[in-house]
Short mmCIF file of C-alpha atoms in Angstrom, two decimals:
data_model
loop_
_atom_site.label_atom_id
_atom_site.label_comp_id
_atom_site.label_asym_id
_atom_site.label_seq_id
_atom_site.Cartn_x
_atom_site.Cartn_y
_atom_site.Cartn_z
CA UNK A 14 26.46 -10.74 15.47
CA UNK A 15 24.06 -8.25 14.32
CA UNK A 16 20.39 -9.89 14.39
CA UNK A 17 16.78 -9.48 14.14
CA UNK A 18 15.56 -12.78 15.82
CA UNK A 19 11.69 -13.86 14.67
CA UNK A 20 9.86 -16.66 16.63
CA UNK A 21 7.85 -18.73 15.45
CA UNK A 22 9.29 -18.82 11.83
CA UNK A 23 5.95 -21.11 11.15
CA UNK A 24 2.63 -21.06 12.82
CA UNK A 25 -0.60 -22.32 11.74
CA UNK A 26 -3.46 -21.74 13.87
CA UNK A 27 -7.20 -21.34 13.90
CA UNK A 28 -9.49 -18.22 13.41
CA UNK A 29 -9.94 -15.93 16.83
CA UNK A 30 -6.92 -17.76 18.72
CA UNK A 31 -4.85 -14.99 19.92
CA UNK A 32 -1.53 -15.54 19.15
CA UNK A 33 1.79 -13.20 19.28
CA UNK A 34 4.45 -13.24 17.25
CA UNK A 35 7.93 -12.30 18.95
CA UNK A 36 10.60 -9.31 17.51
CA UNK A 37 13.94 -8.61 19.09
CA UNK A 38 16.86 -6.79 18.01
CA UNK A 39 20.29 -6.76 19.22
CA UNK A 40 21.41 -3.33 17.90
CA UNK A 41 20.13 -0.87 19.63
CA UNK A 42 18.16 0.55 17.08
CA UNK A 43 15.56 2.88 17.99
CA UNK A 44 12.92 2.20 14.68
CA UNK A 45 11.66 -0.80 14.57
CA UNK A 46 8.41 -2.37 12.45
CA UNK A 47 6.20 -4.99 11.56
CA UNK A 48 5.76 -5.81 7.60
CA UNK A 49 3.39 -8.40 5.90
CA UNK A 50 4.74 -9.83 2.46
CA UNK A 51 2.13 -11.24 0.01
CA UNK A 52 2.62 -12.26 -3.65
CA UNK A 53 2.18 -9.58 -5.99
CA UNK A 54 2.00 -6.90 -3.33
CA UNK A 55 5.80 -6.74 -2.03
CA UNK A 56 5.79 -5.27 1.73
CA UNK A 57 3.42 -3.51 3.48
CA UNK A 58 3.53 -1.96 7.08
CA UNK A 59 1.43 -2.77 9.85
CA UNK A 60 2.87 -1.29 12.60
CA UNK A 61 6.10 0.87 13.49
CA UNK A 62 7.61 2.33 16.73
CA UNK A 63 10.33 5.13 16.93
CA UNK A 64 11.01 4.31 20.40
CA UNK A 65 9.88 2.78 23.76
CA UNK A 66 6.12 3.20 24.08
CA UNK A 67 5.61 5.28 20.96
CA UNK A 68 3.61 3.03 18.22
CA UNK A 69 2.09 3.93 15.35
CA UNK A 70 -0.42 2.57 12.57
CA UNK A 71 1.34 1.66 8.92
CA UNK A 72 -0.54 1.46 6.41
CA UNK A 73 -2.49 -1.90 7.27
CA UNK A 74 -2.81 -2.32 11.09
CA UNK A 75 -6.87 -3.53 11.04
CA UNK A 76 -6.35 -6.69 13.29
CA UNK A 77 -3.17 -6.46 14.66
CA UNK A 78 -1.72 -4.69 18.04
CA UNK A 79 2.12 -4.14 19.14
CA UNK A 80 4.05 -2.88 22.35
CA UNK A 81 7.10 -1.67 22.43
CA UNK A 82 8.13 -1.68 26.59
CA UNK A 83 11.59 -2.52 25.76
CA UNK A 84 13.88 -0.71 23.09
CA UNK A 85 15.00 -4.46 22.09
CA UNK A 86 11.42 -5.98 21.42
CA UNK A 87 9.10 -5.28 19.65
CA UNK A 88 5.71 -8.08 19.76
CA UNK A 89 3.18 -8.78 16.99
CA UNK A 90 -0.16 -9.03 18.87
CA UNK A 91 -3.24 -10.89 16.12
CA UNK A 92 -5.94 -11.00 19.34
CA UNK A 93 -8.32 -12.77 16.87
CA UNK A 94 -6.46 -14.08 13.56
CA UNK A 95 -8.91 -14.01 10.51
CA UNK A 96 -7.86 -16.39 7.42
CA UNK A 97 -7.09 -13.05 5.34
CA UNK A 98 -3.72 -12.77 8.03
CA UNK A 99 -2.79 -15.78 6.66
CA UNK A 100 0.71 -14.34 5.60
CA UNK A 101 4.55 -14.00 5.51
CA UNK A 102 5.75 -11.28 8.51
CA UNK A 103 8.57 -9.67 8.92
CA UNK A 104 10.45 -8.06 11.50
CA UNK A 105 13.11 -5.04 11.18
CA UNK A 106 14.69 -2.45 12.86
CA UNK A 107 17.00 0.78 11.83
CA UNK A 108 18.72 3.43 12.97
CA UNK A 109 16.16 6.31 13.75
CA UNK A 110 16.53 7.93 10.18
CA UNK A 111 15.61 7.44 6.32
CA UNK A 112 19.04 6.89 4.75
CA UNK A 113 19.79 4.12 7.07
CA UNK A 114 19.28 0.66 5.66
CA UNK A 115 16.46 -1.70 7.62
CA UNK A 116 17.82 -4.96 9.02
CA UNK A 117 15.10 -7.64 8.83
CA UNK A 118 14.41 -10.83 10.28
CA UNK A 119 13.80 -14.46 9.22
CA UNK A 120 10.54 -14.32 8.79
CA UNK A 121 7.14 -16.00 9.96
CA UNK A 122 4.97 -17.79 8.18
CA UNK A 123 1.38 -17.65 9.57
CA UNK A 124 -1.34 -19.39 8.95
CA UNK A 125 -4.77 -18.96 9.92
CA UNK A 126 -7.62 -21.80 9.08
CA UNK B 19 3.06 10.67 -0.27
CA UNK B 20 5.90 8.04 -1.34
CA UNK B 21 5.29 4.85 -3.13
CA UNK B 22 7.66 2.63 -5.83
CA UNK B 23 6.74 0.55 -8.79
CA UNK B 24 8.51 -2.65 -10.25
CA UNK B 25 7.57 -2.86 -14.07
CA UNK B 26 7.60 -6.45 -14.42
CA UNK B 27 6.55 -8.83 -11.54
CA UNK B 28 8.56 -12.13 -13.43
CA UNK B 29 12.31 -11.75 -15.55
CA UNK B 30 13.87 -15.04 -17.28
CA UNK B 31 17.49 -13.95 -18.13
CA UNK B 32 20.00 -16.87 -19.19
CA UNK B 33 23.17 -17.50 -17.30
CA UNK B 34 25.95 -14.79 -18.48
CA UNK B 35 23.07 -12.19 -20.37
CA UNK B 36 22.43 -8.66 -18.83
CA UNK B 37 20.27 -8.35 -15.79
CA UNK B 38 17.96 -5.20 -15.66
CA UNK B 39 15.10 -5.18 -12.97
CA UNK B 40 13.12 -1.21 -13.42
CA UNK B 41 12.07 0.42 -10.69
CA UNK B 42 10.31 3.87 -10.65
CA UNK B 43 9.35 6.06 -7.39
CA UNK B 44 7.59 8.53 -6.40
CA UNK B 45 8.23 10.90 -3.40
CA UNK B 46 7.60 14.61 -2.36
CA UNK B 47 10.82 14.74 -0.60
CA UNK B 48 14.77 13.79 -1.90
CA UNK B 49 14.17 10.20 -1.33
CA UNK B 50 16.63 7.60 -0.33
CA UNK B 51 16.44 4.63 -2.90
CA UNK B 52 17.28 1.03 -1.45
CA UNK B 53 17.34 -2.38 -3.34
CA UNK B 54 16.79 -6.10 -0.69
CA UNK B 55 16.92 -9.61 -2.32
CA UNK B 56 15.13 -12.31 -0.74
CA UNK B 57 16.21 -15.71 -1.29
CA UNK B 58 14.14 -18.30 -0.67
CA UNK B 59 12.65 -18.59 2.88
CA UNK B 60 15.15 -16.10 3.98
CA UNK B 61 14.82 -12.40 5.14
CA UNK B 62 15.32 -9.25 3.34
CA UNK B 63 19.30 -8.55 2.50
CA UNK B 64 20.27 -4.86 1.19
CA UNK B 65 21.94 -4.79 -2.11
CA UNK B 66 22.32 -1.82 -2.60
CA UNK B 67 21.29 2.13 -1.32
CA UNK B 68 21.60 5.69 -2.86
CA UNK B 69 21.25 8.26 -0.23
CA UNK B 70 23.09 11.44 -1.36
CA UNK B 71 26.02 12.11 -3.95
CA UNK B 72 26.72 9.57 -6.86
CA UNK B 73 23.62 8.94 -8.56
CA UNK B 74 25.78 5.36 -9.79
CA UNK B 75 25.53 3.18 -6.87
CA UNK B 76 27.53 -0.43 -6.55
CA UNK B 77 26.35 -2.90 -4.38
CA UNK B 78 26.78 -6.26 -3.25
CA UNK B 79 27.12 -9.28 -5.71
CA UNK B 80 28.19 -7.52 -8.68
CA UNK B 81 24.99 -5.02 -8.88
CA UNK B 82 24.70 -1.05 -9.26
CA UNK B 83 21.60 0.95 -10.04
CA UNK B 84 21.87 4.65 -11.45
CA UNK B 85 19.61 7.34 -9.64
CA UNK B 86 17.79 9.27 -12.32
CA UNK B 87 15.80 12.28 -10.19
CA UNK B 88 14.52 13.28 -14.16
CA UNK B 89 13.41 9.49 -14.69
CA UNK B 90 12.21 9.25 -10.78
CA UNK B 91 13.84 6.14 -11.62
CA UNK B 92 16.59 3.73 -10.09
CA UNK B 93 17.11 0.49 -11.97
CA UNK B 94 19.39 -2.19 -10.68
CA UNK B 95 21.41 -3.91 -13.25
CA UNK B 96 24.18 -6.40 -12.99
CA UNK B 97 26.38 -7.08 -16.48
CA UNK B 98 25.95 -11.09 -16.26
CA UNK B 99 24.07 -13.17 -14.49
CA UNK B 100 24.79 -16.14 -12.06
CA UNK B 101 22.74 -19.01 -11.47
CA UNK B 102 22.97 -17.89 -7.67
CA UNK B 103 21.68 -14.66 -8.60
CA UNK B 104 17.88 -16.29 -8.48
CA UNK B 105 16.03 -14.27 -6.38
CA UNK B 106 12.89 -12.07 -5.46
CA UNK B 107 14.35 -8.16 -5.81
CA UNK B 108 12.46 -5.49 -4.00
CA UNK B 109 12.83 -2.02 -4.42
CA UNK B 110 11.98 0.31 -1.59
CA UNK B 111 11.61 4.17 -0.76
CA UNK B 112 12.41 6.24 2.07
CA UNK B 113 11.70 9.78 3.39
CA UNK B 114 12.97 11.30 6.09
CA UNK B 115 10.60 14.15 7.34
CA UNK B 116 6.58 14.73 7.42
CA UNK B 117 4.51 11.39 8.55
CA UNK B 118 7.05 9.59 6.06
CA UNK B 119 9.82 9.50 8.71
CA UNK B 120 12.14 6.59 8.02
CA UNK B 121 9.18 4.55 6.80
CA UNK B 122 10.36 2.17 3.79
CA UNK B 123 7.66 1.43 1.18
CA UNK B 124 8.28 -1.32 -1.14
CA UNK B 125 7.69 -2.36 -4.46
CA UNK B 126 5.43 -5.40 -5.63
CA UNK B 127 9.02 -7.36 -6.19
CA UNK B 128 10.30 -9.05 -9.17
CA UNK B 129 11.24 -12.42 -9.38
CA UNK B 130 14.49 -12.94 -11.25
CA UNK B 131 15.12 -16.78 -12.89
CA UNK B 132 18.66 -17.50 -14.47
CA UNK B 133 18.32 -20.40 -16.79
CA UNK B 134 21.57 -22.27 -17.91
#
């Protein structure tokens, strides 16, 4: 089956403990990215990777780091969560192109006290 | 630069009445138009996509949305409305091309609630 497998799906945790939250696709899709979801602001990006080792910013990465060593995976890195990450994240990968629709994970719900 | 707004963040619709969620875009490139549903503590799940061709698109569930390039609009609709239909709708834009490249940018979202 076609997945985009999250873990955790919840976290709670306290400010500055580095924590990383796990991506992995089963598709072999070369795009994959990192969204945040908070109410009355839909999705933004945070990070995004076309391939293996190339990464690039979205359009809010302050505070977070990825890797992408492996064209399945694709990590979440906070190295020193702040309560304004407190957040719903999502995972989800594609097909290397625009038209192509985005498969997305479960979900993790993170938060940061 | 590409970005998408949802004119109304909260619809009530009864069971069986029209369902019309607006979405408007903007883009400096032929965009590709998607619409996800979220259901409670679940992922994003596409609906719906217009990439090329028809501008009327059907989707999952009973939905279509028209592509209007004059309108820079693509508004899902769905003729009657199921309690199971209850969901957060997002609308999202793609480019392909420039720092865009297969980037998705979403919507604010719009809640939909079906009432019996």
């Amino acid at each position: 089956e076609a997945q985009v497998t999250q873990n955790p799906r919840y976290l709670i945790t306290v400010t500055g403990k580095k924590l990383t939250v796990t991506c992995s696709q089963n598709m072999n899709h070369e795009y994959m990215s990192w969204y945040r979801q908070d109410p009355g602001l839909g999705l933004r990006q945070i990070y995004y990777s076309m391939n293996v080792e190339v990464t690039d910013k979205g359009d809010v990465p302050e505070g977070y780091k990825v890797s992408r060593k492996e064209k399945r995976n694709f990590p979440l890195i906070l190295e020193s969560p702040s309560p304004n990450q407190t957040s719903l994240y999502f995972c989800a990968s594609s097909i290397r192109t625009g038209s192509m629709q985005a498969f997305f994970g479960q979900g993790t719900r993170l938060t940061v006290v | 630069a590409q970005s998408v707004t949802q004119l109304g963040s909260h619809v009530s619709v009864s069971e069986g009445a029209l369902v019309l969620l607006r979405c408007n875009y903007s883009s400096s490139v032929p965009p590709y138009l998607f619409w996800y549903v979220q259901y409670p503590n679940q992922g994003l799940q596409l609906l719906l996509k217009y990439t090329t061709g028809a501008t009327l698109v059907k989707g999952i569930n009973g939905f279509e949305a028209e592509f209007k390039k004059s309108e820079t609009s693509f508004h899902l609709t769905k003729p009657s409305a199921h309690m199971s239909d209850a969901a957060e709708y997002f609308c999202a834009v793609s480019e392909d091309g420039g720092t865009s490249y297969g980037k998705l940018t979403f919507g604010q979202g719009t809640i939909l609630t079906v009432h019996p």
